[in-house]
XYZ file of C-alpha atoms in Angstrom:
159
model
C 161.365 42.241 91.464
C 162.898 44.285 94.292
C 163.612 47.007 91.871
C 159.822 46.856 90.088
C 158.776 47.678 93.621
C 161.011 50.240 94.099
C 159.887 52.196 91.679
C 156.145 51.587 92.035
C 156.809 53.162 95.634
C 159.094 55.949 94.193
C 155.993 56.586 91.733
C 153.542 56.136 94.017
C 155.304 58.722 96.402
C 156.300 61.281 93.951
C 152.698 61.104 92.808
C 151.430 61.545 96.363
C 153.655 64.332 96.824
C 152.538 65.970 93.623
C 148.974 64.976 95.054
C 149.984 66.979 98.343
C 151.533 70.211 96.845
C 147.985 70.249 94.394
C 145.991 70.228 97.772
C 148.223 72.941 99.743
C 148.427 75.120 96.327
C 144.433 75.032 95.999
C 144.052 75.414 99.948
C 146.310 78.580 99.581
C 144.484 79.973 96.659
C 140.790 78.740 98.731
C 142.627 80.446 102.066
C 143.350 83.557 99.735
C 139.630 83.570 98.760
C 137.813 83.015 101.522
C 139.947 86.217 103.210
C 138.231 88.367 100.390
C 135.009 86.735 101.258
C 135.162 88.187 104.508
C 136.420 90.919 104.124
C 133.872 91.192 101.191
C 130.968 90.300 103.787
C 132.220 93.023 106.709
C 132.517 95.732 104.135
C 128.986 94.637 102.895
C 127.338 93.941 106.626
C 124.228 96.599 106.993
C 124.863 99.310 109.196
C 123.020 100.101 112.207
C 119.947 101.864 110.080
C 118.346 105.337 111.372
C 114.726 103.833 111.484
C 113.864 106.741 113.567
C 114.530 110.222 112.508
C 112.000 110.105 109.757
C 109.064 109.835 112.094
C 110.135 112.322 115.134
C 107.519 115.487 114.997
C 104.413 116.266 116.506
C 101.263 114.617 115.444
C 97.609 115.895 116.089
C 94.828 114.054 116.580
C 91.518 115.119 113.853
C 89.352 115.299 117.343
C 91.062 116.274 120.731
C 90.669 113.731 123.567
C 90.019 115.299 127.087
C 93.453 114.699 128.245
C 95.713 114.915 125.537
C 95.469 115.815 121.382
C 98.823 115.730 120.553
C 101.839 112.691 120.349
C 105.305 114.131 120.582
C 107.807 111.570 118.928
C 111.280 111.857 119.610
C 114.492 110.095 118.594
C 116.397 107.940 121.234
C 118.602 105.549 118.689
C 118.303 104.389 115.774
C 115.518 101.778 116.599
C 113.543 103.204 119.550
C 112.246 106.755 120.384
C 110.075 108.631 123.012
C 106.784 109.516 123.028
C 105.122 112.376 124.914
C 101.219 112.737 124.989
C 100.773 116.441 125.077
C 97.103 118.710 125.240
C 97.737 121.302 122.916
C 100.577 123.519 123.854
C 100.566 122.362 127.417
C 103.435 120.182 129.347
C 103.184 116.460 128.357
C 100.457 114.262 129.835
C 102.484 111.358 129.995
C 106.077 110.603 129.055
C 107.219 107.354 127.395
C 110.889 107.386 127.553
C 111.238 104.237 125.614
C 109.547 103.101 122.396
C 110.804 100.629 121.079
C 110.327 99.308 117.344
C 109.622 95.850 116.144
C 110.035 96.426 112.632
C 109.719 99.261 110.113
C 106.618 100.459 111.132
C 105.573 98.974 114.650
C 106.119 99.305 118.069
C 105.869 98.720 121.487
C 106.324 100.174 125.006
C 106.228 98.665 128.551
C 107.229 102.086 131.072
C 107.603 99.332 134.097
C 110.568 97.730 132.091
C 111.898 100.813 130.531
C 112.087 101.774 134.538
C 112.039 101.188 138.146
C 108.841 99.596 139.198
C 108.391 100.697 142.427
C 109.161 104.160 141.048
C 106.278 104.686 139.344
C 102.265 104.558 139.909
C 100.793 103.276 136.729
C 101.627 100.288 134.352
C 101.960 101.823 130.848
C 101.914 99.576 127.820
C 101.033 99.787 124.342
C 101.772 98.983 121.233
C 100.931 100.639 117.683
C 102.143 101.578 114.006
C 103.786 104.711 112.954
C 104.173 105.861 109.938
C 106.367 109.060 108.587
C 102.802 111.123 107.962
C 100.498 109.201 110.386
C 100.962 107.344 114.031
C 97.952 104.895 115.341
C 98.601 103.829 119.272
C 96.768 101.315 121.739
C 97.569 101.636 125.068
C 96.834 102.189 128.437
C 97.615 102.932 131.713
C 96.405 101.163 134.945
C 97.003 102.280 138.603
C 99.287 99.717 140.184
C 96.936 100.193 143.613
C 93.950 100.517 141.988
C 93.064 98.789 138.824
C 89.921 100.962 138.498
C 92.007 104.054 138.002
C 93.127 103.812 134.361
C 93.596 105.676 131.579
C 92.586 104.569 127.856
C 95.986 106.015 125.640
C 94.410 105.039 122.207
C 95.147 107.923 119.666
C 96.039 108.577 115.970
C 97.512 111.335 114.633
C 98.304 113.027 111.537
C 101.600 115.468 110.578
């Protein structure tokens, strides 16, 4: 009986031993794959796009507004860029230093967060859609003092 035993234990451990090196062989080979699924995934993670570069130019509005007719874009990264209102070939109107975009084709800026706000006079925010051969804004910008001194920033141009 003793011997009976014996061996059932012998079989049972050789078989949980075999049961063992099975699990560390296919946790090896699993350890091996999910390495090259990494490294797979890092060599396949999307770069930081250039959303940007494609839209920078000048734009021109069909029908000049009294204080500006033209919005400069110009690339800051690869998702924002700034954006100068300019009256013909004059000095910019007013310069947005920070535009940022929300997805492939809109966008928004707020000049009190892009800077200082005791630095500057007016609140500034808009948002719009741009486009590589078209750019439609809404904006506008309100004295801080003096909320009846405001400008409407609403434009669309065409390259």
């Amino acid at each position: 009986m003793f011997s009976l035993l014996l061996q059932i234990c012998f079989i049972s451990f050789k078989s949980q031993k075999f049961i063992f090196e099975i699990t560390i062989f296919v946790m090896k080979k699993n350890a091996n794959l999910f390495l090259i699924l990494i490294l797979l995934i890092a060599a396949c993670k999307e770069k930081d796009i250039d959303k940007t570069s494609v839209f920078e130019g000048t734009y021109v509005a069909p029908v000049a507004h009294s204080k500006f007719d033209n919005a400069i874009v110009t690339k800051v990264s690869n998702s924002t860029f700034s954006l100068q209102y300019v009256l013909g070939k004059s000095a910019p109107f007013l310069i947005i230093p920070t535009v940022t975009l929300q997805s492939d084709s809109t966008f928004e800026f707020d000049l009190v967060a892009a800077l200082a706000p005791d630095t500057i006079k007016y609140n500034v925010k808009g948002d719009g859609k741009i486009f590589p051969n078209r750019i439609v804004i809404s904006g506008e910008a309100i004295n801080r003092s003096n909320s009846l001194d405001f400008y409407n920033l609403n434009f669309e141009g065409y390259r």
